[in-house]
Short mmCIF file of C-alpha atoms in Angstrom, two decimals:
data_model
loop_
_atom_site.label_atom_id
_atom_site.label_comp_id
_atom_site.label_asym_id
_atom_site.label_seq_id
_atom_site.Cartn_x
_atom_site.Cartn_y
_atom_site.Cartn_z
CA MET A 1 116.94 122.71 84.98
CA LYS A 2 115.51 124.57 87.93
CA THR A 3 114.32 121.20 88.97
CA VAL A 4 117.16 119.26 88.73
CA SER A 5 119.20 121.79 90.49
CA LYS A 6 116.50 121.82 93.17
CA MET A 7 116.37 118.01 93.63
CA VAL A 8 119.67 117.85 93.74
CA VAL A 9 119.57 120.75 96.82
CA ILE A 10 117.32 118.79 98.26
CA ASN A 11 118.88 115.30 97.82
CA THR A 12 122.18 116.92 99.60
CA LYS A 13 119.80 118.01 102.84
CA LEU A 14 118.17 114.67 102.94
CA PHE A 15 121.92 113.16 102.68
CA VAL A 16 123.14 114.58 105.47
CA ARG A 17 120.15 114.44 107.57
CA GLU A 18 119.90 110.66 107.28
CA PHE A 19 123.60 110.30 108.07
CA GLU A 20 124.44 107.12 107.36
CA GLY A 21 125.11 107.57 103.80
CA PHE A 22 126.83 110.43 104.97
CA PHE A 23 128.86 108.83 107.40
CA PHE A 24 130.07 105.57 104.94
CA THR A 25 130.72 107.87 101.38
CA MET A 26 132.34 110.88 103.89
CA ILE A 27 134.19 109.95 107.11
CA PHE A 28 133.91 106.01 106.87
CA PRO A 29 137.08 106.28 104.39
CA ILE A 30 138.85 108.82 106.18
CA ILE A 31 139.14 106.79 109.24
CA MET A 32 140.22 104.14 107.03
CA LEU A 33 143.30 106.55 106.24
CA LEU A 34 144.02 107.31 109.90
CA ILE A 35 143.68 104.12 110.96
CA PHE A 36 146.35 102.62 108.70
CA GLY A 37 148.14 105.61 108.21
CA SER A 38 148.96 105.70 111.97
CA ILE A 39 149.92 102.12 111.13
CA TYR A 40 152.21 102.33 108.63
CA GLY A 41 152.63 106.07 107.96
CA ASN A 42 154.12 107.33 104.90
CA LYS A 43 157.80 107.05 104.42
CA ALA A 44 158.95 106.26 100.93
CA SER A 45 159.70 102.69 100.84
CA ASP A 46 161.03 100.06 97.57
CA TYR A 47 157.77 97.89 98.31
CA PHE A 48 155.81 100.52 97.27
CA GLY A 49 158.25 101.54 94.11
CA GLY A 50 159.45 104.57 96.09
CA PHE A 51 156.37 105.70 97.22
CA GLY A 52 154.57 105.20 100.99
CA PHE A 53 151.60 103.37 102.27
CA VAL A 54 149.23 106.70 102.00
CA ASP A 55 150.27 107.09 98.45
CA VAL A 56 149.26 104.16 97.55
CA SER A 57 146.25 103.86 99.86
CA VAL A 58 144.29 107.01 98.71
CA PRO A 59 143.93 106.31 94.82
CA ALA A 60 142.61 102.90 96.13
CA TYR A 61 140.81 104.46 98.62
CA ILE A 62 138.88 106.53 96.46
CA GLY A 63 137.84 103.58 94.61
CA ILE A 64 136.38 102.27 98.12
CA ILE A 65 134.22 105.80 98.03
CA ILE A 66 132.93 105.21 94.59
CA ALA A 67 132.02 101.37 95.07
CA ILE A 68 129.88 102.69 98.33
CA THR A 69 128.21 104.99 96.47
CA GLY A 70 127.55 102.57 93.53
CA LEU A 71 126.63 99.51 95.64
CA MET A 72 125.26 101.10 98.75
CA SER A 73 124.21 104.83 98.69
CA ILE A 74 121.96 104.40 95.23
CA PRO A 75 120.22 100.72 95.88
CA ILE A 76 119.29 101.55 99.36
CA SER A 77 118.03 105.10 98.87
CA ILE A 78 116.41 103.99 95.91
CA ALA A 79 114.63 101.09 96.95
CA SER A 80 113.54 102.88 100.01
CA ASP A 81 111.76 105.52 98.02
CA ARG A 82 110.28 102.85 95.93
CA GLU A 83 108.99 101.10 98.77
CA ARG A 84 107.57 103.88 100.25
CA GLY A 85 105.72 105.10 96.91
CA ILE A 86 107.89 107.89 96.41
CA LEU A 87 109.16 106.98 92.84
CA ARG A 88 105.56 106.39 91.39
CA ARG A 89 104.63 110.18 92.91
CA TYR A 90 107.55 111.35 91.21
CA ARG A 91 106.77 109.80 87.85
CA THR A 92 103.32 111.28 88.13
CA LEU A 93 105.32 114.93 87.76
CA PRO A 94 105.63 116.13 83.89
CA GLY A 95 109.03 115.22 82.88
CA GLY A 96 109.46 113.18 86.12
CA ALA A 97 111.37 109.88 85.40
CA THR A 98 113.93 111.97 83.52
CA LYS A 99 114.44 114.80 85.66
CA VAL A 100 114.75 112.96 88.99
CA MET A 101 117.24 110.60 87.19
CA ILE A 102 119.10 113.14 86.07
CA SER A 103 119.34 114.85 89.28
CA TRP A 104 120.26 111.37 90.88
CA VAL A 105 123.53 111.18 88.97
CA LEU A 106 124.64 114.67 89.33
CA PHE A 107 123.90 114.23 92.93
CA TYR A 108 125.43 111.16 93.82
CA TYR A 109 128.26 112.09 91.33
CA LEU A 110 128.80 115.43 93.71
CA VAL A 111 128.61 113.42 96.36
CA THR A 112 131.29 110.70 95.52
CA THR A 113 133.17 113.75 94.53
CA VAL A 114 132.99 115.64 98.02
CA GLY A 115 134.06 112.48 99.80
CA THR A 116 137.55 112.29 97.22
CA ALA A 117 138.33 115.42 97.78
CA GLY A 118 138.06 114.87 101.92
CA LEU A 119 140.37 112.23 101.37
CA ILE A 120 142.89 113.82 99.56
CA VAL A 121 142.72 116.91 101.47
CA THR A 122 143.35 114.47 104.46
CA GLY A 123 146.33 112.64 102.62
CA LYS A 124 148.14 115.95 102.32
CA LEU A 125 147.70 117.47 105.44
CA LEU A 126 148.33 114.57 107.54
CA TYR A 127 150.58 112.75 105.25
CA GLY A 128 152.16 115.26 102.63
CA LEU A 129 150.50 112.45 100.41
CA ARG A 130 152.40 112.80 96.79
CA PHE A 131 150.89 112.75 93.46
CA THR A 132 153.20 112.38 90.16
CA GLY A 133 150.50 111.59 87.40
CA ASN A 134 148.31 114.27 85.32
CA ALA A 135 145.72 115.75 87.08
CA LEU A 136 143.37 116.30 84.27
CA LEU A 137 143.81 112.97 83.21
CA VAL A 138 143.07 111.31 87.12
CA PHE A 139 139.96 113.04 86.96
CA PHE A 140 138.85 112.11 83.67
CA LEU A 141 139.75 108.34 85.08
CA TYR A 142 137.91 109.42 88.53
CA SER A 143 134.77 110.35 86.41
CA LEU A 144 134.87 106.94 84.15
CA SER A 145 135.16 105.14 87.12
CA THR A 146 132.39 107.07 89.20
CA ILE A 147 129.98 106.51 86.16
CA ALA A 148 130.71 103.03 85.75
CA PHE A 149 129.72 102.62 89.70
CA LEU A 150 126.81 105.05 89.45
CA SER A 151 125.97 102.72 86.65
CA ILE A 152 125.76 99.52 88.45
CA GLY A 153 124.09 101.19 91.06
CA PHE A 154 121.05 101.93 89.16
CA LEU A 155 121.47 98.28 87.82
CA LEU A 156 121.10 97.31 91.18
CA ALA A 157 118.01 99.33 91.90
CA SER A 158 115.86 98.42 89.33
CA PHE A 159 115.83 94.73 91.18
CA MET A 160 116.07 95.96 94.82
CA ARG A 161 112.25 95.10 96.19
CA SER A 162 113.36 96.64 99.77
CA ALA A 163 115.74 98.66 101.39
CA ARG A 164 116.84 95.49 103.57
CA SER A 165 117.16 93.58 100.61
CA ALA A 166 119.40 96.44 98.62
CA ASN A 167 120.80 96.59 102.10
CA ALA A 168 122.27 92.89 102.52
CA ILE A 169 122.85 92.43 98.56
CA GLY A 170 125.05 95.75 98.41
CA MET A 171 127.05 94.43 101.63
CA SER A 172 127.74 90.96 100.34
CA LEU A 173 129.29 92.74 96.98
CA LEU A 174 130.97 95.86 98.75
CA PHE A 175 133.16 93.39 101.28
CA PRO A 176 134.47 90.90 98.86
CA MET A 177 135.28 93.80 96.66
CA MET A 178 137.38 95.83 99.07
CA PHE A 179 139.15 92.98 100.00
CA PHE A 180 139.95 91.45 96.94
CA SER A 181 140.57 94.30 94.57
CA GLY A 182 143.77 95.53 95.85
CA ALA A 183 141.77 98.22 97.67
CA ILE A 184 142.73 97.28 101.02
CA ILE A 185 145.26 94.69 100.31
CA PRO A 186 147.61 95.22 97.46
CA MET A 187 147.07 93.06 94.87
CA GLN A 188 150.38 91.32 94.96
CA ASN A 189 149.91 90.18 98.04
CA LEU A 190 146.93 88.48 97.34
CA PRO A 191 146.80 84.79 96.61
CA LEU A 192 146.70 83.71 93.25
CA SER A 193 143.25 81.77 93.89
CA ILE A 194 142.25 85.17 95.14
CA LYS A 195 143.41 86.81 92.10
CA GLN A 196 141.51 84.65 90.02
CA ILE A 197 138.46 86.11 91.67
CA SER A 198 139.76 89.51 91.54
CA VAL A 199 139.13 89.65 87.68
CA TYR A 200 135.35 89.87 88.03
CA LEU A 201 135.19 91.99 90.27
CA PRO A 202 134.54 95.75 88.76
CA LEU A 203 136.31 97.39 91.86
CA THR A 204 139.38 95.62 90.44
CA TYR A 205 139.42 97.61 87.17
CA VAL A 206 138.70 101.01 89.29
CA VAL A 207 141.63 100.81 91.95
CA ASP A 208 144.18 99.79 88.72
CA ILE A 209 143.57 102.71 87.05
CA MET A 210 143.08 105.05 89.63
CA GLN A 211 146.91 103.82 90.92
CA LYS A 212 148.47 103.74 87.46
CA GLY A 213 146.85 107.55 86.76
CA TRP A 214 148.14 108.33 90.59
CA PHE A 215 151.41 107.97 89.47
CA GLY A 216 151.36 108.87 86.00
CA GLY A 217 151.28 105.95 84.25
CA SER A 218 150.85 105.80 80.33
CA MET A 219 147.53 105.72 78.30
CA SER A 220 148.46 102.34 77.13
CA GLN A 221 148.45 100.79 80.57
CA TYR A 222 144.60 101.83 81.05
CA GLY A 223 143.68 99.62 78.17
CA THR A 224 141.72 96.72 79.52
CA ASP A 225 140.49 99.05 82.51
CA LEU A 226 139.31 101.63 80.65
CA LEU A 227 137.57 98.81 78.37
CA VAL A 228 136.02 96.90 81.51
CA LEU A 229 134.85 100.29 82.87
CA SER A 230 133.11 101.64 79.69
CA GLY A 231 131.42 98.24 78.71
CA ILE A 232 129.83 98.41 82.46
CA ILE A 233 128.38 101.31 81.51
CA VAL A 234 126.92 100.54 78.18
CA VAL A 235 125.88 97.14 79.66
CA SER A 236 123.87 98.81 82.71
CA PHE A 237 122.61 101.36 80.96
CA LEU A 238 120.70 99.33 78.18
CA ILE A 239 119.32 97.09 81.47
CA VAL A 240 118.17 100.08 83.56
CA ARG A 241 116.53 101.91 80.32
CA PHE A 242 114.08 98.62 80.32
CA LYS A 243 114.37 97.55 83.62
CA PHE A 244 113.88 100.20 86.28
CA ARG A 245 110.63 100.19 88.01
CA TRP A 246 109.06 103.54 89.39
CA MET B 1 82.46 116.64 80.10
CA ILE B 2 86.14 116.82 81.36
CA LEU B 3 86.22 113.09 81.51
CA LYS B 4 84.83 110.16 79.52
CA VAL B 5 85.71 106.77 80.33
CA ASN B 6 84.07 104.29 77.97
CA ASN B 7 84.39 100.58 78.49
CA LEU B 8 87.71 100.43 80.65
CA LYS B 9 89.06 97.32 81.19
CA LYS B 10 92.52 96.33 83.40
CA HIS B 11 93.35 92.56 83.88
CA TYR B 12 96.22 91.65 86.17
CA GLY B 13 97.01 87.80 84.82
CA ASP B 14 93.68 86.42 85.07
CA VAL B 15 92.17 88.94 87.69
CA LYS B 16 89.91 91.46 85.73
CA ALA B 17 90.40 94.57 88.10
CA VAL B 18 88.24 96.54 85.68
CA ASP B 19 86.11 95.04 83.53
CA GLY B 20 84.13 97.65 81.34
CA ILE B 21 83.73 100.57 83.50
CA SER B 22 81.72 103.61 81.54
CA PHE B 23 81.42 107.19 83.26
CA SER B 24 81.79 110.46 82.40
CA VAL B 25 82.82 113.49 84.92
CA LYS B 26 81.00 117.20 84.31
CA LYS B 27 83.51 120.06 84.80
CA GLY B 28 83.30 121.22 88.48
CA GLU B 29 81.52 118.40 89.81
CA ILE B 30 82.91 115.99 92.83
CA PHE B 31 82.58 112.65 91.55
CA GLY B 32 82.81 109.66 93.77
CA ILE B 33 83.69 106.22 93.03
CA LEU B 34 82.45 103.67 95.71
CA GLY B 35 83.11 100.22 96.15
CA PRO B 36 84.41 97.48 98.57
CA ASN B 37 88.76 96.61 98.96
CA GLY B 38 90.00 95.28 95.36
CA ALA B 39 86.72 96.78 93.68
CA GLY B 40 88.59 98.23 90.93
CA LYS B 41 88.68 101.87 92.41
CA THR B 42 92.40 102.61 92.44
CA THR B 43 93.31 100.24 89.34
CA THR B 44 90.29 102.68 87.74
CA LEU B 45 91.96 105.66 88.88
CA GLU B 46 95.41 104.99 88.03
CA CYS B 47 94.38 104.33 84.50
CA ILE B 48 92.81 107.69 84.06
CA GLU B 49 96.46 109.06 86.04
CA GLY B 50 98.31 107.71 83.10
CA LEU B 51 99.51 105.63 85.44
CA GLN B 52 99.07 102.32 84.29
CA HIS B 53 98.29 101.16 80.54
CA HIS B 54 94.70 99.98 80.29
CA ASP B 55 93.67 97.00 78.42
CA GLU B 56 90.64 97.73 76.70
CA GLY B 57 88.48 101.11 76.23
CA ASP B 58 88.58 104.74 76.08
CA ILE B 59 89.70 107.55 78.46
CA GLU B 60 89.32 110.96 77.06
CA ILE B 61 89.85 113.67 79.31
CA PHE B 62 90.29 117.47 78.40
CA GLU B 63 88.94 116.67 75.26
CA LYS B 64 91.85 114.56 73.88
CA LYS B 65 92.26 110.97 74.33
CA MET B 66 94.73 110.08 77.04
CA THR B 67 97.91 108.83 76.17
CA VAL B 68 100.05 107.33 79.13
CA ASN B 69 103.03 109.46 81.01
CA ASP B 70 102.08 112.03 78.40
CA ASP B 71 103.41 115.61 80.18
CA PHE B 72 100.04 117.38 78.35
CA PHE B 73 98.14 115.47 80.83
CA LYS B 74 100.16 115.86 83.67
CA GLU B 75 100.20 119.66 83.68
CA ARG B 76 96.28 119.75 84.05
CA MET B 77 96.12 117.25 87.02
CA GLY B 78 96.42 116.90 90.12
CA ILE B 79 96.97 113.53 91.78
CA GLN B 80 96.91 112.01 95.08
CA LEU B 81 98.32 108.26 95.26
CA GLN B 82 96.74 105.81 97.92
CA GLU B 83 99.77 104.16 98.71
CA SER B 84 102.86 107.17 98.42
CA SER B 85 104.75 109.23 100.74
CA LEU B 86 107.76 111.36 101.05
CA PRO B 87 110.64 111.12 102.29
CA PRO B 88 110.87 111.20 106.30
CA ARG B 89 112.95 114.07 106.34
CA MET B 90 111.94 116.11 103.96
CA LYS B 91 110.51 119.50 105.17
CA VAL B 92 106.99 120.09 104.33
CA TRP B 93 107.75 123.55 102.07
CA GLU B 94 110.88 121.32 100.40
CA ALA B 95 108.23 118.86 98.86
CA LEU B 96 105.85 121.79 97.91
CA ASP B 97 109.38 123.74 96.49
CA LEU B 98 110.44 121.11 94.61
CA PHE B 99 107.19 119.46 93.45
CA SER B 100 106.25 122.79 91.87
CA SER B 101 109.48 123.21 90.28
CA PHE B 102 108.34 120.38 87.53
CA TYR B 103 105.49 122.20 86.32
CA ASN B 104 104.77 125.09 83.75
CA LYS B 105 102.02 126.66 85.46
CA ASN B 106 102.45 127.07 89.30
CA VAL B 107 100.05 128.43 92.51
CA ASP B 108 102.42 130.18 95.22
CA TRP B 109 102.28 127.21 97.35
CA ARG B 110 102.82 129.74 100.53
CA GLU B 111 98.52 130.32 99.80
CA LEU B 112 98.15 126.85 99.55
CA LEU B 113 99.72 126.06 103.28
CA VAL B 114 97.62 128.58 104.76
CA LYS B 115 94.33 127.43 102.76
CA LEU B 116 95.34 123.64 103.90
CA GLN B 117 96.23 125.01 107.60
CA LEU B 118 99.51 123.64 107.09
CA GLU B 119 101.24 126.90 107.65
CA ASP B 120 102.92 126.67 110.90
CA LYS B 121 103.85 123.26 109.85
CA LYS B 122 105.86 124.61 106.77
CA ASN B 123 109.65 123.56 108.39
CA ASN B 124 108.27 120.05 109.86
CA TYR B 125 109.71 116.93 108.65
CA PHE B 126 107.09 115.12 106.86
CA SER B 127 107.82 112.16 109.46
CA SER B 128 106.60 114.52 112.25
CA LEU B 129 103.68 114.96 110.62
CA SER B 130 100.19 113.72 111.69
CA GLY B 131 97.76 111.23 109.60
CA GLY B 132 95.51 114.15 108.93
CA GLN B 133 98.36 116.67 108.08
CA LYS B 134 100.35 114.20 106.04
CA GLN B 135 96.89 114.18 103.92
CA ARG B 136 96.96 117.59 103.50
CA VAL B 137 100.20 117.73 102.83
CA PHE B 138 99.43 115.32 99.45
CA VAL B 139 96.59 117.82 98.56
CA ALA B 140 98.83 120.57 98.63
CA LEU B 141 100.76 118.71 96.51
CA ALA B 142 98.33 117.74 94.01
CA MET B 143 97.37 120.86 93.90
CA VAL B 144 100.73 123.03 92.77
CA ASN B 145 100.07 123.36 89.52
CA ASP B 146 96.26 124.93 89.70
CA PRO B 147 95.20 121.46 88.41
CA GLU B 148 91.53 121.57 86.15
CA VAL B 149 90.79 117.87 87.66
CA LEU B 150 92.28 116.56 91.29
CA PHE B 151 92.02 112.76 91.96
CA LEU B 152 92.07 111.82 95.54
CA ASP B 153 92.10 108.09 96.08
CA GLU B 154 90.87 107.10 99.62
CA ILE B 155 92.34 110.25 100.95
CA THR B 156 90.37 110.50 104.33
CA THR B 157 91.23 106.37 105.26
CA GLY B 158 92.48 105.78 108.62
CA LEU B 159 92.08 109.62 109.67
CA ASP B 160 90.21 110.06 112.83
CA PRO B 161 86.93 111.60 113.09
CA MET B 162 88.12 115.36 113.58
CA ALA B 163 91.09 114.90 110.32
CA ARG B 164 88.39 113.39 108.32
CA ARG B 165 86.15 116.54 108.76
CA GLN B 166 88.71 119.26 108.30
CA MET B 167 89.31 117.09 105.33
CA TRP B 168 86.04 117.48 104.26
CA ASN B 169 85.98 121.24 104.34
CA VAL B 170 88.87 121.47 102.44
CA MET B 171 87.47 119.48 99.58
CA LYS B 172 84.21 122.10 99.82
CA THR B 173 86.94 124.12 99.77
CA ILE B 174 88.33 123.34 96.38
CA LYS B 175 84.71 122.36 94.94
CA TYR B 176 84.05 126.21 95.33
CA ALA B 177 86.95 127.13 93.53
CA GLY B 178 85.59 125.54 90.39
CA LYS B 179 87.91 122.13 90.14
CA THR B 180 86.85 119.13 89.04
CA VAL B 181 87.57 116.49 91.53
CA VAL B 182 87.64 112.70 90.98
CA MET B 183 87.76 110.42 94.41
CA SER B 184 87.19 107.41 95.74
CA THR B 185 85.91 106.34 99.00
CA HIS B 186 84.25 103.57 100.84
CA TYR B 187 82.88 105.87 103.69
CA MET B 188 79.49 106.35 102.17
CA GLU B 189 78.68 109.41 104.98
CA GLU B 190 81.40 111.12 102.96
CA ALA B 191 80.39 110.62 99.36
CA GLU B 192 76.83 111.76 100.31
CA TYR B 193 78.01 114.75 102.09
CA LEU B 194 81.13 115.71 99.19
CA CYS B 195 79.93 113.66 95.92
CA ASP B 196 77.57 115.10 93.63
CA ARG B 197 77.44 111.98 91.82
CA VAL B 198 78.84 108.53 92.97
CA MET B 199 79.22 105.64 90.69
CA ILE B 200 79.00 102.10 93.13
CA ILE B 201 81.97 99.46 91.80
CA ASP B 202 82.47 95.82 92.73
CA LYS B 203 84.51 93.40 91.12
CA GLY B 204 85.43 95.81 88.32
CA LYS B 205 82.09 96.32 87.37
CA VAL B 206 79.83 99.62 87.94
CA ILE B 207 76.68 97.97 89.97
CA ALA B 208 75.29 101.47 90.11
CA ASP B 209 75.63 105.35 89.60
CA GLY B 210 73.59 108.72 90.08
CA THR B 211 73.42 111.43 92.26
CA PRO B 212 73.52 109.87 96.51
CA GLY B 213 69.79 110.97 96.30
CA GLU B 214 68.83 109.34 92.86
CA LEU B 215 70.36 106.24 94.41
CA ILE B 216 68.35 106.35 97.80
CA ASP B 217 65.35 107.12 96.13
CA ARG B 218 65.67 104.27 93.25
CA MET B 219 66.05 101.85 96.89
CA GLY B 220 62.38 102.75 97.48
CA MET B 221 63.72 102.08 101.43
CA LYS B 222 63.68 105.85 102.39
CA ASN B 223 61.05 105.58 105.29
CA ARG B 224 61.93 103.03 108.07
CA VAL B 225 60.44 102.57 112.09
CA ILE B 226 62.13 100.17 114.43
CA ILE B 227 60.30 99.24 117.43
CA GLU B 228 61.72 97.84 120.19
CA SER B 229 59.60 96.36 123.33
CA GLU B 230 60.18 94.32 126.36
CA GLU B 231 56.09 93.49 125.62
CA LYS B 232 55.08 91.20 123.12
CA ILE B 233 53.54 93.48 120.01
CA ASP B 234 51.27 91.53 117.74
CA VAL B 235 52.31 92.91 114.44
CA GLU B 236 49.02 92.76 112.98
CA ILE B 237 48.29 96.19 114.70
CA PHE B 238 50.45 98.07 112.17
CA LYS B 239 48.46 96.33 109.23
CA THR B 240 46.12 98.55 109.25
CA ILE B 241 48.13 101.45 108.26
CA LYS B 242 47.95 102.75 104.66
CA SER B 243 51.46 103.82 104.21
CA VAL B 244 52.97 100.56 105.27
CA LEU B 245 54.99 98.71 102.59
CA ASP B 246 56.41 95.95 104.76
CA ILE B 247 56.64 94.58 108.52
CA SER B 248 59.92 92.16 109.29
CA VAL B 249 60.59 91.03 112.76
CA GLU B 250 64.11 90.28 113.91
CA LYS B 251 65.40 89.36 117.37
CA GLY B 252 62.60 91.15 118.82
CA LYS B 253 62.95 94.04 117.12
CA ILE B 254 59.80 95.15 114.55
CA GLU B 255 61.04 96.94 111.79
CA ILE B 256 58.29 98.56 109.44
CA GLU B 257 58.84 100.13 105.89
CA GLY B 258 56.40 103.02 105.18
CA LYS B 259 55.36 105.00 101.96
CA ASP B 260 56.26 108.05 103.43
CA THR B 261 56.85 109.94 106.79
CA SER B 262 53.01 109.74 107.84
CA VAL B 263 54.13 106.34 108.63
CA LEU B 264 55.74 107.12 111.66
CA ALA B 265 52.74 109.35 113.52
CA ASP B 266 50.26 106.65 112.73
CA ILE B 267 52.50 104.23 114.42
CA ALA B 268 53.29 106.19 117.16
CA ARG B 269 49.37 106.87 117.55
CA ILE B 270 48.69 103.24 117.59
CA ILE B 271 51.36 102.33 120.15
CA ASN B 272 50.36 105.07 122.53
CA ASP B 273 46.47 103.99 121.93
CA ARG B 274 47.35 100.43 123.35
CA LYS B 275 49.78 102.03 126.34
CA ILE B 276 52.40 99.89 125.57
CA LYS B 277 55.95 101.13 125.97
CA ALA B 278 58.58 100.74 123.22
CA ASN B 279 61.26 102.31 121.95
CA ILE B 280 60.59 104.05 118.79
CA GLN B 281 63.76 104.87 115.74
CA TYR B 282 62.82 106.56 112.66
CA LYS B 283 65.31 106.19 109.79
CA THR B 284 65.56 107.39 106.76
CA ALA B 285 67.55 105.29 104.01
CA ASN B 286 70.91 107.03 103.24
CA LEU B 287 73.85 106.15 101.18
CA GLU B 288 75.31 103.44 103.45
CA ASP B 289 71.98 101.36 103.17
CA VAL B 290 71.94 101.51 99.42
CA TYR B 291 75.63 100.66 99.38
CA LEU B 292 75.18 97.64 101.76
CA HIS B 293 72.17 96.63 100.26
CA LEU B 294 73.92 96.76 96.28
CA THR B 295 76.86 95.09 97.14
CA ASP B 296 75.43 92.20 99.34
CA HIS B 297 72.92 91.51 96.62
CA PHE B 298 75.86 91.65 93.66
CA ASN B 299 77.96 88.98 95.95
CA GLU B 300 75.13 86.90 96.16
CA GLU B 301 74.31 86.90 92.68
CA VAL B 302 78.08 85.84 91.87
CA ILE B 303 77.92 82.94 94.14
#
């Protein structure tokens, strides 16, 4: 426990000191909200079912924060530690693999949550963000989504040889997901051909579940999302368990 | 014996990285593993450290059969890896504090920093340290659990002569503290200076082992006199000296091997008597001669 808490603290310090990860998780989503928020505002409209642009976008952007952590932060940071031989050194420590893995999960969950909180606070303060869901349920849906993307992150990290390749692969997964999952462009505006791709993008289910939860959708509406996200967690866990290299 | 290795074998595909190595290390000694690049030094160490599975043979450490990835052994070992690092923006004290927290048994890492002359670097980022300082941080990290055995893999490779000397002092201090050290190096003067016993390996096999003194003695090339002169010297004149074992001439240099040190005086007398102008050098064999002789010899045999 002592080790895990120290490791989380050190990871946090490194995260702030190295800045790139910090920027993309903490600052970039807020900048996005400020840009689009200043263009579209947050006036309630029929188009958004009686809500405003910001109301609909914040739960979707939370999905983007989650995706950045899973697709970029985790694989890049782990691949770069592996490249430098840091992971091998950790493995020589008593309980090394388990303690380090637990610390990573906690740390990245924490980072994503702080980024999400920053986004919500910004939306609330600047645009009077509306929320009509059940906070506890949304927190659960958020946590499930985050764990699903953390799993994808560790899955990618298991196979990345270098930080450079992790970066390239992360980008090429993140960008299509951002645009084709309904996170930036609402799903109903996407052409049918794109929608066929969306079905295969994990972020689609996160954006869907977050938006439905945010506006108090009933539990029966989440069936597919819950199933897909849980499936991702189970499959990734099994692969990571056997394929992760230190 | 704190460590016993018997017939250790490890291959990667067809390559036999370690091919039947046996040795043992006594408590409190510095044991050196010497050999050219690719000889199997790192693989041997990593098998003992439990970082790699070995294919055949037995490793017994702390009087227990070694098993890979077992905390019993990790708690008692200090490990420095040849190719490792720390996150560039991690501070020295943070690394020590973090690594300490993994172990049940700890020494105060602040004292380690003082011993390793890193006290004033405590708050520095790892990336801002010099090569020698980084290696001393790795030694400190390997010692946070007050280990019984310390494994150092080419700890001085790439260091400048000053930093290397400093590291030697560190290692002497470690030895005086009663620790056992198993180290690999390809600096022979380092092995001669630090190691109680050495083992020379090549192509995964042991080609010689013993104390550095024993190996040098065994070579029988203790006393050599090298004569350089612009004048033509007839080597026959040295054949009258009783203690001469061998005379060879190469590129105008005469090299005479003698049984003992008296050969030098005899040669000097002859040169003086004949008023030959010459430059005389006296050389005793060192571990480097042994090493070069053995590894060369070994390669020839294989080819």
